[in-house]
Amino acid sequence: MTAADEDRYAERVHRLCVPIALRPGGRVWIGPLLPDDRDLLSREYATLSPESKWNRFLAAVPELTPSMLDQLVDEVDGVDHVALVAFLETQAGPVPAGVGRLVRYPDHPGAADMAFTVKDEYQGRGIATALARSLVARAPKGVTRILTEVAHGNLAPLAILGKLGSMQVFQSSEGVVDVEVKLAGHEEDSAAESTCLHRRPGIPSPAHPRLDAQHHGLPPTA
């Protein structure tokens, strides 16, 4: 990170970000992903371990392609697609530590996909929890449920998602579980909407719309 980056991040967190105290100690600043963050997102993603990259996309994605950055940055509108960046406060100043986003499902306006990633060296400090709660606080209007996918055995995001409301986990394809979270305060609304969900063959409970994404044009998110 250059001196210019340090100055830019310091100015950015004080102008656009909200400070959140971390339970183990320290502080993180969370604010919106900006239109000129393509290089930032690409550069920081490249520093992730192969495991963290896999857990993010449930596939081997060594780097973010231009078309992926189009989705991850250019399509953020703050209405149906909300994205936040976390900057960890260090002695040298704020440094990029993680990113999270909520994307509303077009066919299910009451539901959104959630994703968050924290750099390996900063994991375990509560940053992902802070991102998740900040995303819920800025959720698209009308969203009452989180419907997402998690790698089987990746317990950390399940623990975080479970803090946001009533959570159910469904076995999906090999190595992947589907997660539905009825956000706290919206359980009755979510129950009424569950009748609209697609059902996966062989699973009696409703699973999330991404199971039928190929047929309904639902976008992958990050």
XYZ file of C-alpha atoms in Angstrom:
222
model
C 0.000 0.000 0.000
C 1.439 3.356 -1.027
C 1.540 6.577 0.976
C -1.087 7.961 -1.402
C -3.329 5.004 -0.576
C -2.885 5.635 3.143
C -3.885 9.282 2.765
C -6.851 8.411 0.560
C -8.159 5.744 2.930
C -7.753 8.017 5.952
C -9.750 10.756 4.247
C -12.348 8.276 3.053
C -13.103 6.657 6.398
C -13.629 9.987 8.132
C -15.824 11.298 5.328
C -17.917 8.266 4.379
C -17.528 5.492 6.953
C -19.025 4.629 10.329
C -16.725 3.400 13.130
C -17.649 0.126 14.841
C -15.879 -1.235 17.914
C -14.705 -4.829 17.628
C -15.306 -7.186 20.533
C -11.679 -8.395 20.754
C -10.594 -4.747 20.726
C -9.827 -2.280 18.011
C -12.104 -0.580 15.553
C -13.312 -1.049 12.004
C -14.734 1.597 9.682
C -17.524 0.559 7.331
C -18.755 2.544 4.360
C -20.000 2.215 0.785
C -18.100 0.582 -2.041
C -17.351 3.371 -4.527
C -17.474 3.386 -8.351
C -13.690 3.806 -8.547
C -12.997 0.776 -6.320
C -12.409 -1.663 -9.178
C -8.630 -1.665 -8.684
C -9.000 -1.849 -4.903
C -11.328 -4.841 -5.102
C -9.178 -6.641 -7.660
C -5.949 -6.003 -5.770
C -7.283 -7.072 -2.378
C -8.971 -10.175 -3.781
C -5.627 -11.277 -5.204
C -4.179 -11.352 -1.662
C -6.717 -13.923 -0.425
C -5.738 -17.520 0.186
C -7.078 -20.159 -2.223
C -9.420 -21.363 0.530
C -10.897 -17.897 1.081
C -11.348 -17.451 -2.662
C -13.125 -20.805 -2.883
C -15.387 -20.017 0.061
C -16.345 -16.745 -1.571
C -17.442 -18.086 -4.951
C -17.733 -21.834 -4.216
C -15.468 -22.295 -7.216
C -11.856 -21.798 -8.197
C -11.662 -18.104 -9.098
C -7.988 -17.076 -9.032
C -8.685 -13.456 -9.984
C -11.591 -11.118 -10.635
C -12.173 -10.682 -14.356
C -13.329 -7.402 -15.937
C -16.839 -8.803 -16.386
C -16.956 -9.833 -12.725
C -15.832 -6.360 -11.685
C -18.622 -4.932 -13.827
C -21.081 -6.831 -11.633
C -19.293 -6.295 -8.350
C -18.662 -2.562 -8.734
C -20.484 -0.984 -11.660
C -23.844 -2.616 -10.874
C -23.914 -1.448 -7.253
C -26.803 1.023 -7.062
C -27.437 1.295 -3.314
C -31.059 0.289 -3.911
C -31.218 -3.340 -5.025
C -27.480 -3.940 -4.763
C -25.760 -2.681 -1.615
C -22.009 -3.144 -1.130
C -19.852 -2.094 1.825
C -16.120 -1.987 2.476
C -14.517 -2.471 5.890
C -11.306 -0.660 6.822
C -9.471 -1.891 9.906
C -7.893 0.795 12.052
C -4.172 0.132 12.526
C -1.234 2.123 13.848
C -0.356 2.969 10.251
C -3.911 4.104 9.520
C -6.995 2.405 8.077
C -6.367 -0.565 5.784
C -8.862 -2.467 3.585
C -9.944 -5.562 5.510
C -13.147 -6.882 3.958
C -16.130 -6.387 1.700
C -19.763 -7.440 1.887
C -22.886 -7.058 -0.186
C -26.624 -7.671 -0.411
C -28.285 -8.205 -3.787
C -32.045 -8.441 -4.120
C -33.389 -11.398 -6.135
C -35.343 -10.014 -9.134
C -37.991 -12.758 -8.945
C -38.269 -12.502 -5.148
C -38.117 -8.826 -4.076
C -38.457 -9.743 -0.407
C -35.246 -11.777 -0.483
C -31.589 -10.934 -1.012
C -28.330 -12.815 -1.359
C -25.634 -11.903 1.176
C -21.906 -12.353 0.811
C -18.949 -11.124 2.818
C -15.215 -11.732 2.663
C -12.503 -10.727 5.130
C -8.794 -10.888 4.334
C -7.137 -13.932 5.870
C -4.888 -12.018 8.252
C -7.858 -10.143 9.725
C -10.281 -13.032 10.143
C -11.543 -13.891 13.623
C -11.768 -10.267 14.802
C -15.502 -9.727 14.282
C -15.154 -7.805 11.014
C -17.453 -10.138 9.074
C -20.101 -9.833 11.790
C -19.840 -6.043 11.632
C -20.211 -6.163 7.854
C -23.228 -8.484 8.011
C -25.048 -6.345 10.562
C -24.233 -3.176 8.631
C -25.623 -4.742 5.459
C -28.869 -5.646 7.210
C -29.140 -2.078 8.505
C -28.836 -0.850 4.900
C -30.850 -3.660 3.305
C -32.900 -2.896 0.187
C -36.392 -1.737 1.087
C -38.762 -4.648 1.570
C -36.104 -7.324 2.035
C -37.052 -9.590 4.935
C -34.981 -12.698 4.178
C -31.424 -13.628 3.355
C -31.103 -16.577 0.961
C -27.573 -17.659 0.210
C -25.142 -20.546 -0.236
C -22.273 -21.589 2.027
C -19.550 -24.174 1.530
C -20.273 -27.288 3.570
C -18.098 -27.272 6.665
C -17.479 -23.520 6.555
C -18.953 -22.842 9.980
C -17.904 -19.204 10.445
C -20.464 -17.637 8.053
C -23.208 -19.868 9.447
C -22.489 -18.541 12.934
C -22.624 -14.972 11.625
C -25.816 -15.458 9.613
C -27.452 -17.066 12.632
C -27.031 -13.805 14.551
C -29.212 -11.939 12.046
C -32.474 -13.804 12.641
C -34.118 -17.211 12.476
C -31.903 -19.447 10.332
C -32.538 -22.707 8.519
C -29.929 -24.728 6.645
C -30.751 -27.119 3.792
C -28.457 -29.614 2.120
C -27.986 -28.641 -1.521
C -25.451 -29.958 -4.007
C -22.378 -31.810 -2.850
C -20.203 -29.526 -0.786
C -22.787 -26.717 -0.567
C -25.618 -25.866 1.818
C -28.484 -23.451 1.234
C -29.197 -20.978 4.010
C -32.389 -19.045 4.714
C -32.416 -16.341 7.380
C -35.672 -14.666 8.350
C -34.397 -11.319 9.543
C -35.189 -10.355 13.111
C -38.450 -8.425 13.252
C -39.663 -9.786 9.901
C -40.426 -13.417 10.753
C -44.149 -13.148 9.969
C -43.508 -11.372 6.653
C -40.924 -13.985 5.717
C -43.244 -16.863 6.555
C -45.901 -15.471 4.243
C -43.401 -15.111 1.396
C -41.952 -18.601 1.771
C -44.797 -20.038 -0.293
C -43.276 -18.284 -3.327
C -39.950 -20.106 -3.097
C -38.880 -22.775 -5.522
C -38.641 -26.244 -4.020
C -35.676 -28.477 -4.675
C -36.651 -32.054 -5.676
C -36.212 -34.441 -2.776
C -36.163 -31.708 -0.138
C -39.534 -31.080 1.527
C -38.587 -27.637 2.815
C -38.325 -24.501 0.666
C -34.879 -23.653 -0.594
C -33.671 -20.390 -2.047
C -34.177 -19.122 -5.620
C -30.574 -19.620 -6.712
C -31.408 -23.307 -7.081
C -33.305 -22.335 -10.218
C -31.006 -19.481 -11.228
C -30.345 -20.848 -14.694
C -34.052 -20.737 -15.465
C -34.794 -17.385 -13.886
C -31.783 -15.271 -14.793
C -30.676 -14.667 -11.214
C -27.203 -13.120 -11.090
C -24.223 -14.511 -9.207
C -23.151 -12.096 -6.484
C -20.021 -11.306 -4.524
